[in-house]
């Protein structure tokens, strides 16, 4: 039997933590190993509890969720690897989307997400993928455009992408799922998954979340296009 996914819940609202923990604890493949009420507690408990996934609120007293995410994901990874961080967000926190991705978050979960969506998000990031809903991606693009387009030097590795891989990366950056990309390019979904895996490997990116940021920062995709 596969070991359960270890989850740490970080939120300054006790009712939120209790609700998330109550549902997730009822899943056979998920174990809630702890809770934290602020960023400093999150850092301490991430180190002591070694969770696979952290559900991280943004606005908290003291150290906020973005600073905690940076601290947890910085430096050399522990023996089991860095945990995956899913940011808990609401539509009024759009300005944090880009910064959270840059801090290393593997995705976003709306606080009004259903119990099933919550469990699915935990499973998706635990197996190495990212959770970014199209609505969140649109807000990321809008934030990027409003800032005039944050640009980083384009790594030479971009040149290593084939034309098809570049095409797939552009569609990923527009928030499309593998199934949607397969339909757009008339490819098998497994073929799209293979392209995405190769893109991440060639560009030395962790997951889909980093790929979206890279596509915009490199200039491969421009906001509004």
mmCIF file of C-alpha atoms in Angstrom:
data_model
loop_
_atom_site.group_PDB
_atom_site.id
_atom_site.type_symbol
_atom_site.label_atom_id
_atom_site.label_comp_id
_atom_site.label_asym_id
_atom_site.label_seq_id
_atom_site.Cartn_x
_atom_site.Cartn_y
_atom_site.Cartn_z
ATOM 1 C CA UNK A 1 0.000 0.000 0.000
ATOM 2 C CA UNK A 2 1.317 3.454 -0.905
ATOM 3 C CA UNK A 3 2.069 5.767 2.006
ATOM 4 C CA UNK A 4 -0.542 8.510 2.457
ATOM 5 C CA UNK A 5 0.088 12.066 1.288
ATOM 6 C CA UNK A 6 1.192 14.099 4.303
ATOM 7 C CA UNK A 7 -0.534 17.507 4.445
ATOM 8 C CA UNK A 8 0.145 20.611 6.537
ATOM 9 C CA UNK A 9 -2.685 23.186 6.672
ATOM 10 C CA UNK A 10 -1.666 26.821 7.203
ATOM 11 C CA UNK A 11 -4.370 29.444 7.808
ATOM 12 C CA UNK A 12 -4.979 32.005 10.520
ATOM 13 C CA UNK A 13 -8.677 31.121 10.651
ATOM 14 C CA UNK A 14 -9.300 28.155 12.895
ATOM 15 C CA UNK A 15 -12.582 27.290 11.197
ATOM 16 C CA UNK A 16 -10.865 27.023 7.817
ATOM 17 C CA UNK A 17 -8.172 24.735 9.209
ATOM 18 C CA UNK A 18 -10.742 22.587 10.976
ATOM 19 C CA UNK A 19 -12.945 22.278 7.905
ATOM 20 C CA UNK A 20 -10.090 21.359 5.576
ATOM 21 C CA UNK A 21 -8.627 18.922 8.105
ATOM 22 C CA UNK A 22 -11.962 17.225 8.753
ATOM 23 C CA UNK A 23 -12.505 16.423 5.102
ATOM 24 C CA UNK A 24 -8.939 15.538 4.160
ATOM 25 C CA UNK A 25 -8.541 13.260 7.182
ATOM 26 C CA UNK A 26 -11.407 11.188 5.830
ATOM 27 C CA UNK A 27 -9.503 10.390 2.636
ATOM 28 C CA UNK A 28 -7.757 7.025 2.671
ATOM 29 C CA UNK A 29 -4.730 8.339 0.773
ATOM 30 C CA UNK A 30 -4.284 11.626 2.676
ATOM 31 C CA UNK A 31 -3.022 12.270 6.218
ATOM 32 C CA UNK A 32 -3.211 15.715 7.861
ATOM 33 C CA UNK A 33 -0.006 15.815 9.902
ATOM 34 C CA UNK A 34 -0.413 19.277 11.357
ATOM 35 C CA UNK A 35 -1.765 22.823 11.279
ATOM 36 C CA UNK A 36 -0.221 26.284 11.564
ATOM 37 C CA UNK A 37 -1.816 29.677 12.229
ATOM 38 C CA UNK A 38 0.889 31.892 10.691
ATOM 39 C CA UNK A 39 3.986 31.874 8.540
ATOM 40 C CA UNK A 40 6.494 31.317 11.320
ATOM 41 C CA UNK A 41 4.606 28.298 12.616
ATOM 42 C CA UNK A 42 4.403 27.036 9.030
ATOM 43 C CA UNK A 43 8.191 27.158 8.625
ATOM 44 C CA UNK A 44 8.760 25.378 11.949
ATOM 45 C CA UNK A 45 6.180 22.670 11.298
ATOM 46 C CA UNK A 46 7.246 22.124 7.703
ATOM 47 C CA UNK A 47 10.734 21.357 9.033
ATOM 48 C CA UNK A 48 9.599 19.087 11.862
ATOM 49 C CA UNK A 49 6.673 17.298 10.179
ATOM 50 C CA UNK A 50 8.066 16.819 6.639
ATOM 51 C CA UNK A 51 4.736 17.220 4.811
ATOM 52 C CA UNK A 52 4.431 16.357 1.134
ATOM 53 C CA UNK A 53 1.915 19.160 0.516
ATOM 54 C CA UNK A 54 1.298 22.458 2.309
ATOM 55 C CA UNK A 55 -1.992 24.334 1.920
ATOM 56 C CA UNK A 56 -0.807 27.912 2.500
ATOM 57 C CA UNK A 57 -2.937 30.982 3.207
ATOM 58 C CA UNK A 58 -1.517 34.326 2.024
ATOM 59 C CA UNK A 59 -2.700 36.971 4.457
ATOM 60 C CA UNK A 60 -1.749 36.046 8.000
ATOM 61 C CA UNK A 61 -0.506 38.026 11.002
ATOM 62 C CA UNK A 62 3.238 38.245 11.443
ATOM 63 C CA UNK A 63 4.944 36.422 8.603
ATOM 64 C CA UNK A 64 2.647 36.077 5.587
ATOM 65 C CA UNK A 65 2.215 33.063 3.341
ATOM 66 C CA UNK A 66 4.461 34.355 0.538
ATOM 67 C CA UNK A 67 7.423 34.909 2.866
ATOM 68 C CA UNK A 68 6.814 31.524 4.485
ATOM 69 C CA UNK A 69 6.695 29.824 1.078
ATOM 70 C CA UNK A 70 10.006 31.420 0.065
ATOM 71 C CA UNK A 71 11.624 30.329 3.314
ATOM 72 C CA UNK A 72 10.333 26.761 3.120
ATOM 73 C CA UNK A 73 11.345 26.252 -0.513
ATOM 74 C CA UNK A 74 14.723 27.994 -0.351
ATOM 75 C CA UNK A 75 18.066 26.308 0.144
ATOM 76 C CA UNK A 76 18.975 22.671 -0.282
ATOM 77 C CA UNK A 77 16.003 20.299 -0.190
ATOM 78 C CA UNK A 78 15.624 17.964 2.801
ATOM 79 C CA UNK A 79 16.126 14.182 2.288
ATOM 80 C CA UNK A 80 12.541 13.727 1.119
ATOM 81 C CA UNK A 81 12.601 16.829 -1.085
ATOM 82 C CA UNK A 82 10.876 20.166 -0.662
ATOM 83 C CA UNK A 83 7.130 20.027 0.002
ATOM 84 C CA UNK A 84 4.714 21.232 -2.645
ATOM 85 C CA UNK A 85 2.904 24.441 -1.720
ATOM 86 C CA UNK A 86 -0.648 25.203 -2.800
ATOM 87 C CA UNK A 87 -1.658 28.790 -2.071
ATOM 88 C CA UNK A 88 -5.127 29.322 -0.629
ATOM 89 C CA UNK A 89 -6.547 32.378 -2.355
ATOM 90 C CA UNK A 90 -9.668 34.404 -3.025
ATOM 91 C CA UNK A 91 -10.414 36.617 -6.019
ATOM 92 C CA UNK A 92 -9.541 39.723 -4.026
ATOM 93 C CA UNK A 93 -5.939 38.489 -3.691
ATOM 94 C CA UNK A 94 -5.106 38.548 -7.395
ATOM 95 C CA UNK A 95 -2.028 40.692 -6.880
ATOM 96 C CA UNK A 96 -0.352 37.793 -5.088
ATOM 97 C CA UNK A 97 -0.635 35.271 -7.913
ATOM 98 C CA UNK A 98 2.569 36.142 -9.757
ATOM 99 C CA UNK A 99 4.617 36.582 -6.584
ATOM 100 C CA UNK A 100 3.419 33.254 -5.199
ATOM 101 C CA UNK A 101 4.487 31.425 -8.352
ATOM 102 C CA UNK A 102 7.858 33.145 -8.227
ATOM 103 C CA UNK A 103 8.182 32.065 -4.603
ATOM 104 C CA UNK A 104 7.816 28.457 -5.736
ATOM 105 C CA UNK A 105 4.139 27.655 -5.219
ATOM 106 C CA UNK A 106 2.822 24.745 -7.248
ATOM 107 C CA UNK A 107 -0.615 26.236 -7.685
ATOM 108 C CA UNK A 108 -3.668 27.905 -6.266
ATOM 109 C CA UNK A 109 -6.832 26.755 -4.614
ATOM 110 C CA UNK A 110 -9.798 29.032 -4.142
ATOM 111 C CA UNK A 111 -10.997 29.066 -0.553
ATOM 112 C CA UNK A 112 -14.523 28.306 -1.696
ATOM 113 C CA UNK A 113 -13.378 25.190 -3.570
ATOM 114 C CA UNK A 114 -15.450 22.083 -3.015
ATOM 115 C CA UNK A 115 -14.219 19.266 -0.794
ATOM 116 C CA UNK A 116 -13.595 17.109 -3.864
ATOM 117 C CA UNK A 117 -11.552 19.882 -5.526
ATOM 118 C CA UNK A 118 -9.510 20.243 -2.351
ATOM 119 C CA UNK A 119 -8.598 16.558 -2.246
ATOM 120 C CA UNK A 120 -7.907 16.454 -5.985
ATOM 121 C CA UNK A 121 -5.580 19.471 -5.700
ATOM 122 C CA UNK A 122 -3.585 17.749 -2.964
ATOM 123 C CA UNK A 123 -3.224 14.608 -5.077
ATOM 124 C CA UNK A 124 -2.261 16.486 -8.237
ATOM 125 C CA UNK A 125 0.566 18.481 -6.654
ATOM 126 C CA UNK A 126 1.754 15.487 -4.631
ATOM 127 C CA UNK A 127 2.482 13.619 -7.838
ATOM 128 C CA UNK A 128 4.490 16.533 -9.217
ATOM 129 C CA UNK A 129 2.024 18.526 -11.303
ATOM 130 C CA UNK A 130 0.572 21.982 -10.701
ATOM 131 C CA UNK A 131 -2.945 23.205 -9.957
ATOM 132 C CA UNK A 132 -3.733 26.463 -11.724
ATOM 133 C CA UNK A 133 -7.323 27.046 -12.796
ATOM 134 C CA UNK A 134 -7.857 29.010 -16.037
ATOM 135 C CA UNK A 135 -9.468 31.817 -14.012
ATOM 136 C CA UNK A 136 -6.294 32.138 -11.936
ATOM 137 C CA UNK A 137 -4.115 32.028 -15.058
ATOM 138 C CA UNK A 138 -6.093 34.902 -16.576
ATOM 139 C CA UNK A 139 -5.470 36.936 -13.448
ATOM 140 C CA UNK A 140 -1.779 36.079 -13.562
ATOM 141 C CA UNK A 141 -1.624 37.366 -17.145
ATOM 142 C CA UNK A 142 -3.508 40.531 -16.215
ATOM 143 C CA UNK A 143 -1.153 41.160 -13.293
ATOM 144 C CA UNK A 144 1.862 40.574 -15.520
ATOM 145 C CA UNK A 145 0.540 43.012 -18.133
ATOM 146 C CA UNK A 146 -0.332 45.665 -15.541
ATOM 147 C CA UNK A 147 3.264 45.600 -14.329
ATOM 148 C CA UNK A 148 4.508 46.283 -17.835
ATOM 149 C CA UNK A 149 5.726 42.727 -18.273
ATOM 150 C CA UNK A 150 8.405 41.547 -15.924
ATOM 151 C CA UNK A 151 11.299 40.387 -18.070
ATOM 152 C CA UNK A 152 14.213 38.143 -17.304
ATOM 153 C CA UNK A 153 17.042 37.258 -19.650
ATOM 154 C CA UNK A 154 15.968 34.497 -22.029
ATOM 155 C CA UNK A 155 18.018 31.400 -21.215
ATOM 156 C CA UNK A 156 19.876 29.768 -24.075
ATOM 157 C CA UNK A 157 17.859 26.638 -23.311
ATOM 158 C CA UNK A 158 14.840 28.172 -25.065
ATOM 159 C CA UNK A 159 16.619 27.477 -28.324
ATOM 160 C CA UNK A 160 16.582 23.781 -27.459
ATOM 161 C CA UNK A 161 12.792 23.611 -27.763
ATOM 162 C CA UNK A 162 11.380 22.203 -30.960
ATOM 163 C CA UNK A 163 8.717 24.193 -32.817
ATOM 164 C CA UNK A 164 6.057 21.847 -31.445
ATOM 165 C CA UNK A 165 7.327 22.168 -27.899
ATOM 166 C CA UNK A 166 7.284 25.954 -28.174
ATOM 167 C CA UNK A 167 3.730 25.749 -29.458
ATOM 168 C CA UNK A 168 2.700 23.561 -26.523
ATOM 169 C CA UNK A 169 4.400 25.895 -24.027
ATOM 170 C CA UNK A 170 2.476 28.876 -25.395
ATOM 171 C CA UNK A 171 -0.805 27.031 -24.879
ATOM 172 C CA UNK A 172 0.231 25.970 -21.366
ATOM 173 C CA UNK A 173 0.903 29.648 -20.624
ATOM 174 C CA UNK A 174 -2.630 30.460 -21.739
ATOM 175 C CA UNK A 175 -3.954 28.150 -19.032
ATOM 176 C CA UNK A 176 -4.983 25.243 -21.239
ATOM 177 C CA UNK A 177 -5.060 21.701 -19.868
ATOM 178 C CA UNK A 178 -3.354 18.796 -21.626
ATOM 179 C CA UNK A 179 -6.725 17.682 -22.983
ATOM 180 C CA UNK A 180 -7.498 21.137 -24.351
ATOM 181 C CA UNK A 181 -4.044 21.396 -25.927
ATOM 182 C CA UNK A 182 -4.525 17.966 -27.509
ATOM 183 C CA UNK A 183 -7.788 19.149 -29.060
ATOM 184 C CA UNK A 184 -6.258 22.423 -30.260
ATOM 185 C CA UNK A 185 -3.258 20.747 -31.914
ATOM 186 C CA UNK A 186 -5.041 17.538 -32.929
ATOM 187 C CA UNK A 187 -2.705 15.354 -30.879
ATOM 188 C CA UNK A 188 -3.161 12.487 -28.455
ATOM 189 C CA UNK A 189 -3.283 13.677 -24.847
ATOM 190 C CA UNK A 190 -0.388 11.355 -23.977
ATOM 191 C CA UNK A 191 1.675 13.047 -26.700
ATOM 192 C CA UNK A 192 0.974 16.426 -25.115
ATOM 193 C CA UNK A 193 2.038 15.079 -21.712
ATOM 194 C CA UNK A 194 5.293 13.898 -23.267
ATOM 195 C CA UNK A 195 5.886 17.337 -24.811
ATOM 196 C CA UNK A 196 5.235 19.045 -21.479
ATOM 197 C CA UNK A 197 7.637 16.693 -19.681
ATOM 198 C CA UNK A 198 10.355 17.410 -22.238
ATOM 199 C CA UNK A 199 9.769 21.174 -21.958
ATOM 200 C CA UNK A 200 10.172 21.046 -18.181
ATOM 201 C CA UNK A 201 13.312 18.937 -18.490
ATOM 202 C CA UNK A 202 14.954 21.117 -21.173
ATOM 203 C CA UNK A 203 14.201 24.366 -19.345
ATOM 204 C CA UNK A 204 15.018 22.917 -15.914
ATOM 205 C CA UNK A 205 11.573 23.844 -14.593
ATOM 206 C CA UNK A 206 9.838 22.110 -11.707
ATOM 207 C CA UNK A 207 6.285 22.073 -12.982
ATOM 208 C CA UNK A 208 3.559 23.715 -15.052
ATOM 209 C CA UNK A 209 3.407 26.688 -12.688
ATOM 210 C CA UNK A 210 7.035 27.568 -13.352
ATOM 211 C CA UNK A 211 6.495 26.990 -17.079
ATOM 212 C CA UNK A 212 3.772 29.655 -17.177
ATOM 213 C CA UNK A 213 5.995 32.214 -15.448
ATOM 214 C CA UNK A 214 8.909 31.310 -17.731
ATOM 215 C CA UNK A 215 6.821 31.719 -20.891
ATOM 216 C CA UNK A 216 5.942 35.303 -19.969
ATOM 217 C CA UNK A 217 9.273 36.334 -18.485
ATOM 218 C CA UNK A 218 11.192 35.038 -21.484
ATOM 219 C CA UNK A 219 8.972 36.946 -23.894
ATOM 220 C CA UNK A 220 7.824 33.752 -25.611
ATOM 221 C CA UNK A 221 4.279 34.823 -24.772
ATOM 222 C CA UNK A 222 3.096 38.401 -24.389
ATOM 223 C CA UNK A 223 0.111 39.442 -22.240
ATOM 224 C CA UNK A 224 -3.002 39.861 -24.342
ATOM 225 C CA UNK A 225 -1.708 37.710 -27.172
#
